[in-house]
CSV table of C-alpha atoms in Angstrom, one decimal:
chain,number,residue,atom,x,y,z
A,293,MET,CA,-10.1,-3.8,12.1
A,294,GLY,CA,-9.6,-7.6,11.1
A,295,ALA,CA,-7.6,-10.3,11.8
A,296,GLY,CA,-4.3,-8.9,9.0
A,297,PHE,CA,-3.4,-6.9,11.6
A,298,SER,CA,-1.1,-6.8,14.9
A,299,ILE,CA,2.1,-5.5,16.8
A,300,LYS,CA,3.7,-8.6,19.0
A,301,ALA,CA,7.4,-7.7,20.7
A,302,LYS,CA,9.5,-10.8,21.0
A,303,ALA,CA,12.9,-11.6,21.9
A,304,ASN,CA,16.0,-9.8,22.6
A,305,LYS,CA,14.1,-6.3,22.4
A,306,THR,CA,12.9,-5.9,18.7
A,307,ALA,CA,9.1,-5.9,17.9
A,308,GLU,CA,6.5,-6.7,14.4
A,309,ILE,CA,3.7,-5.0,13.0
A,310,LEU,CA,1.5,-6.8,10.6
A,311,ILE,CA,-0.1,-4.8,9.0
A,312,TYR,CA,-2.0,-7.3,6.0
A,313,GLU,CA,-5.6,-5.5,5.0
A,314,ASP,CA,-6.3,-2.0,4.4
A,315,VAL,CA,-5.2,1.4,6.1
A,316,GLY,CA,-8.4,3.1,8.0
A,317,GLU,CA,-10.9,2.0,10.1
A,318,GLY,CA,-15.6,2.3,8.8
A,319,TRP,CA,-15.5,2.3,5.3
A,320,PHE,CA,-12.4,0.1,4.9
A,321,GLY,CA,-12.3,-1.4,7.4
A,322,GLY,CA,-9.0,-1.9,8.5
A,323,VAL,CA,-6.3,-0.8,10.8
A,324,SER,CA,-6.5,2.7,12.2
A,325,ALA,CA,-4.0,5.2,12.7
A,326,LYS,CA,-5.6,5.5,16.7
A,327,GLN,CA,-4.9,1.3,17.3
A,328,PHE,CA,-1.9,2.1,16.1
A,329,ALA,CA,-0.8,4.6,18.5
A,330,LEU,CA,-1.8,2.8,21.1
A,331,GLU,CA,-1.1,-0.3,20.7
A,332,LEU,CA,2.7,0.9,19.5
A,333,LYS,CA,3.3,3.0,22.8
A,334,ALA,CA,2.1,-0.4,24.6
A,335,LEU,CA,5.6,-2.3,23.1
A,336,GLY,CA,7.5,0.4,25.8
A,337,ASP,CA,11.0,0.1,25.5
A,338,VAL,CA,12.5,-1.9,22.2
A,339,THR,CA,14.9,-1.4,19.4
A,340,THR,CA,14.3,-2.2,16.1
A,341,ILE,CA,10.7,-3.1,15.2
A,342,ASP,CA,10.1,-5.3,12.0
A,343,VAL,CA,6.6,-3.9,9.8
A,344,ARG,CA,5.0,-6.6,7.7
A,345,ILE,CA,3.5,-5.6,4.9
A,346,ASN,CA,0.3,-6.9,2.2
A,347,SER,CA,-2.2,-4.1,2.0
A,348,TYR,CA,-2.9,-2.3,-1.1
A,349,GLY,CA,-4.0,1.2,1.3
A,350,GLY,CA,-6.7,3.5,2.6
A,351,ASP,CA,-6.9,6.1,3.4
A,352,VAL,CA,-4.3,8.1,2.7
A,353,PHE,CA,-4.7,10.1,6.3
A,354,GLU,CA,-4.7,7.5,8.4
A,355,GLY,CA,-1.9,5.9,6.4
A,356,LEU,CA,0.0,9.1,7.1
A,357,ALA,CA,-0.6,9.7,11.4
A,358,ILE,CA,1.4,5.6,11.1
A,359,TYR,CA,3.9,6.9,8.7
A,360,ASN,CA,4.8,9.1,10.9
A,361,GLN,CA,4.7,6.9,14.0
A,362,LEU,CA,7.0,4.5,12.4
A,363,VAL,CA,9.3,8.2,11.8
A,364,ARG,CA,10.0,9.4,14.8
A,365,HIS,CA,9.4,6.6,16.8
A,366,LYS,CA,13.4,5.9,18.6
A,367,ALA,CA,14.0,2.2,16.7
A,368,LYS,CA,15.0,1.6,13.9
A,369,ILE,CA,12.5,0.6,11.3
A,370,ILE,CA,12.9,-2.4,9.0
A,371,THR,CA,9.4,-2.2,6.4
A,372,HIS,CA,9.3,-5.3,4.1
A,373,VAL,CA,6.9,-5.5,1.4
A,374,ASP,CA,5.5,-8.6,1.4
A,375,GLY,CA,2.9,-8.4,-1.1
A,376,ILE,CA,1.5,-5.5,-2.0
A,377,ALA,CA,1.6,-2.0,-0.4
A,378,ALA,CA,0.0,0.3,-2.8
A,379,SER,CA,-1.7,4.1,-2.6
A,380,ILE,CA,-1.1,4.8,0.5
A,381,ALA,CA,0.1,1.6,1.8
A,382,SER,CA,3.3,2.4,-0.5
A,383,VAL,CA,4.0,5.2,1.6
A,384,ILE,CA,3.7,3.6,4.9
A,385,ALA,CA,6.4,1.3,4.0
A,386,MET,CA,8.9,5.1,3.0
A,387,ALA,CA,9.0,4.8,6.9
A,388,GLY,CA,11.5,2.6,7.3
A,389,ASN,CA,15.7,3.1,7.7
A,390,GLU,CA,15.8,0.4,5.4
A,391,ILE,CA,13.0,-1.3,3.1
A,392,ARG,CA,13.0,-4.7,2.4
A,393,ILE,CA,11.1,-5.9,-0.9
A,394,GLY,CA,9.9,-9.9,-1.2
A,395,GLU,CA,11.2,-11.9,-4.6
A,396,SER,CA,7.9,-10.8,-6.3
A,397,GLY,CA,6.5,-7.7,-4.0
A,398,TRP,CA,4.8,-5.2,-5.7
A,399,LEU,CA,5.4,-1.6,-4.9
A,400,MET,CA,2.2,1.2,-6.9
A,401,ILE,CA,2.8,5.2,-6.4
A,402,HIS,CA,-0.4,6.8,-7.6
A,403,ASN,CA,-1.5,10.3,-6.9
A,404,ALA,CA,-4.6,11.1,-3.5
A,405,TRP,CA,-8.3,10.7,-5.0
A,406,SER,CA,-11.3,11.2,-2.6
A,407,MET,CA,-15.3,11.5,-3.4
A,408,ALA,CA,-17.2,15.5,-3.8
A,409,ALA,CA,-20.1,16.3,-4.0
A,410,GLY,CA,-21.3,19.9,-4.1
A,411,ASP,CA,-20.5,22.8,-6.5
A,412,TYR,CA,-18.1,24.5,-8.9
A,413,HIS,CA,-17.1,26.0,-5.7
A,414,ALA,CA,-17.3,22.4,-3.9
A,415,MET,CA,-15.3,21.0,-7.1
A,416,ASP,CA,-12.4,23.7,-6.8
A,417,GLU,CA,-11.5,23.3,-3.3
A,418,MET,CA,-11.5,19.3,-3.3
A,419,SER,CA,-9.1,19.8,-6.7
A,420,ALA,CA,-6.8,21.9,-4.6
A,421,ARG,CA,-7.0,19.9,-0.8
A,422,LEU,CA,-6.1,17.1,-3.7
A,423,ARG,CA,-3.2,18.5,-5.2
A,424,ALA,CA,-2.3,19.0,-2.5
A,425,THR,CA,-2.3,16.0,-0.5
A,426,SER,CA,-0.9,14.6,-4.0
A,427,LYS,CA,2.0,16.9,-3.2
A,428,THR,CA,2.6,15.4,0.4
A,429,LEU,CA,2.7,12.2,-0.6
A,430,ALA,CA,5.7,13.2,-3.7
A,431,ASP,CA,7.9,15.2,-1.4
A,432,ILE,CA,8.2,11.5,0.7
A,433,TYR,CA,8.6,10.0,-2.3
A,434,VAL,CA,11.6,12.1,-3.6
A,435,ALA,CA,13.5,12.5,0.3
A,436,ARG,CA,13.2,7.7,0.0
A,437,THR,CA,14.6,7.5,-3.5
A,438,GLY,CA,16.4,10.9,-4.2
A,439,ALA,CA,14.1,11.6,-7.6
A,440,ASP,CA,13.2,14.5,-9.0
A,441,LEU,CA,9.6,15.6,-7.8
A,442,ALA,CA,8.7,16.0,-11.9
A,443,LYS,CA,9.6,12.4,-12.3
A,444,VAL,CA,8.1,11.4,-9.2
A,445,LYS,CA,5.1,13.3,-10.1
A,446,ALA,CA,4.9,12.3,-13.5
A,447,TRP,CA,5.1,8.0,-12.1
A,448,MET,CA,2.0,9.3,-9.7
A,449,ASP,CA,-0.1,10.8,-12.5
A,450,GLU,CA,0.4,7.5,-14.4
A,451,GLU,CA,-0.7,5.2,-11.4
A,452,THR,CA,3.5,3.4,-11.9
A,453,TRP,CA,3.9,-0.3,-10.1
A,454,PHE,CA,7.3,-2.0,-9.7
A,455,ASP,CA,7.8,-5.2,-9.1
A,456,ALA,CA,10.9,-6.2,-7.3
A,457,SER,CA,14.0,-5.1,-9.4
A,458,GLN,CA,12.0,-1.8,-10.6
A,459,ALA,CA,11.3,-0.8,-7.1
A,460,THR,CA,15.3,-1.2,-5.8
A,461,ALA,CA,16.1,0.4,-9.2
A,462,GLU,CA,14.5,3.5,-8.2
A,463,LYS,CA,15.7,2.9,-4.0
A,464,PHE,CA,11.8,2.3,-3.5
A,465,ALA,CA,13.5,-0.6,-1.8
A,466,ASP,CA,16.8,-1.3,-0.9
A,467,SER,CA,17.6,-4.8,-0.9
A,468,VAL,CA,15.0,-8.1,-2.8
A,469,THR,CA,14.2,-10.9,-0.3
A,470,GLU,CA,13.4,-13.8,-0.5
A,471,ASN,CA,9.2,-14.6,-0.6
A,472,LEU,CA,6.9,-15.5,2.4
A,473,ARG,CA,3.8,-17.6,1.6
A,474,MET,CA,1.3,-15.7,2.0
A,475,ALA,CA,-2.7,-16.4,0.7
A,476,ALA,CA,-3.4,-14.6,-2.5
A,477,ARG,CA,-5.1,-11.1,-3.1
A,478,LEU,CA,-6.9,-9.0,-5.6
A,479,VAL,CA,-7.1,-5.7,-6.0
A,480,PRO,CA,-10.5,-5.2,-3.7
A,481,ASP,CA,-13.2,-3.3,-5.7
A,482,ARG,CA,-13.4,-0.1,-4.0
A,483,PHE,CA,-10.0,1.4,-5.9
A,484,ALA,CA,-11.0,-0.2,-9.4
A,485,PHE,CA,-6.9,0.9,-9.4
A,486,ARG,CA,-6.7,1.3,-13.2
A,487,HIS,CA,-3.1,-1.0,-14.2
A,488,VAL,CA,-2.9,-3.6,-12.2
A,489,PRO,CA,0.4,-5.8,-13.9
A,490,ALA,CA,-1.0,-9.0,-15.4
A,491,ALA,CA,0.9,-10.5,-13.2
A,492,ILE,CA,-0.4,-10.0,-10.0
A,493,GLN,CA,-3.7,-11.6,-11.4
A,494,GLN,CA,-2.5,-14.2,-12.7
A,495,ALA,CA,-1.5,-14.6,-10.1
A,496,ALA,CA,-3.9,-14.8,-7.4
A,497,MET,CA,-6.3,-17.0,-9.7
A,498,THR,CA,-3.2,-19.7,-10.2
A,499,ARG,CA,-3.1,-19.7,-6.3
A,500,ALA,CA,-6.4,-19.6,-5.7
A,501,ASP,CA,-7.1,-22.1,-8.1
A,502,ALA,CA,-4.5,-24.0,-6.3
A,503,GLU,CA,-4.7,-23.6,-3.1
A,504,PRO,CA,-8.0,-24.3,-0.8
A,505,HIS,CA,-7.0,-21.4,1.5
A,506,PRO,CA,-10.7,-19.4,3.1
A,507,ALA,CA,-10.0,-16.8,1.3
A,508,ASN,CA,-9.1,-17.9,-1.6
A,509,ALA,CA,-12.6,-19.1,-2.7
A,510,ASP,CA,-13.4,-15.9,-4.1
A,511,ILE,CA,-10.9,-15.4,-6.2
A,512,ARG,CA,-11.9,-15.8,-9.7
A,513,ALA,CA,-15.4,-14.5,-9.1
A,514,GLN,CA,-13.9,-11.5,-7.9
A,515,LEU,CA,-11.9,-10.8,-11.3
A,516,ALA,CA,-14.4,-11.5,-13.1
A,517,ALA,CA,-16.5,-8.2,-11.5
A,518,LEU,CA,-13.4,-6.3,-11.8
A,519,THR,CA,-13.1,-6.9,-15.3
A,520,GLU,CA,-16.8,-6.3,-16.2
A,521,ARG,CA,-17.2,-2.8,-14.5
A,522,ALA,CA,-13.8,-1.9,-15.7
A,523,ARG,CA,-14.7,-2.2,-18.8
A,524,ALA,CA,-18.7,-0.3,-18.1
A,525,ARG,CA,-16.0,2.4,-17.1
A,526,HIS,CA,-14.1,2.3,-20.4
A,527,ILE,CA,-11.4,0.9,-19.0
A,528,THR,CA,-9.4,-1.7,-20.8
A,529,PRO,CA,-8.1,-3.7,-18.3
A,530,PRO,CA,-5.0,-6.0,-18.1
A,531,THR,CA,-4.8,-9.0,-19.9
A,532,PRO,CA,-4.6,-11.8,-17.1
């Protein structure tokens, strides 16, 4: 678990949760559902929890466990998309009784991903599992937005990115809030998303050039590597 996750009690029976990293341990190297549960329980009696999110997602089942922990909690949950809530991080955002997104925030939804090895029976089994998992995610988005299931599935099939105005228009968020100042982040290569908006890549490069933040030092190198790998996979990368 990295420095991008924390749960802190605050004044007047409130608390703040920071999810500024990937979801899931091991390969993802981020926040685990187990650690989340332990620290959430340690908060004790709180009435309001602000969950601040800037994450490209990670392990779907770890994320669903975190989502369910928040949904079941008796406190009022206010989720804030401070930067990006992509993939399973967007599902965690849906746990809010109130959902707020920053002016330059983004939310992305897509189908569940996985990897498998074996014969066609194994592939069939994995395909069925991915379809079922994606349906679970779609149901969460439908419950929050009131959108038609077919519409949500089409968004997921296309890996759809919503900026702040689109997210509120489609009811993935309730309101748009003023931006927070944060270090730039670029899509981790292990996700290799297909349709990263050009605005996100350009913002990351601009911030990396303008600010001597340690987290920004290799933004351009990451972008070049991501673009090269996208070309090798015959994916057309967005133009910054």
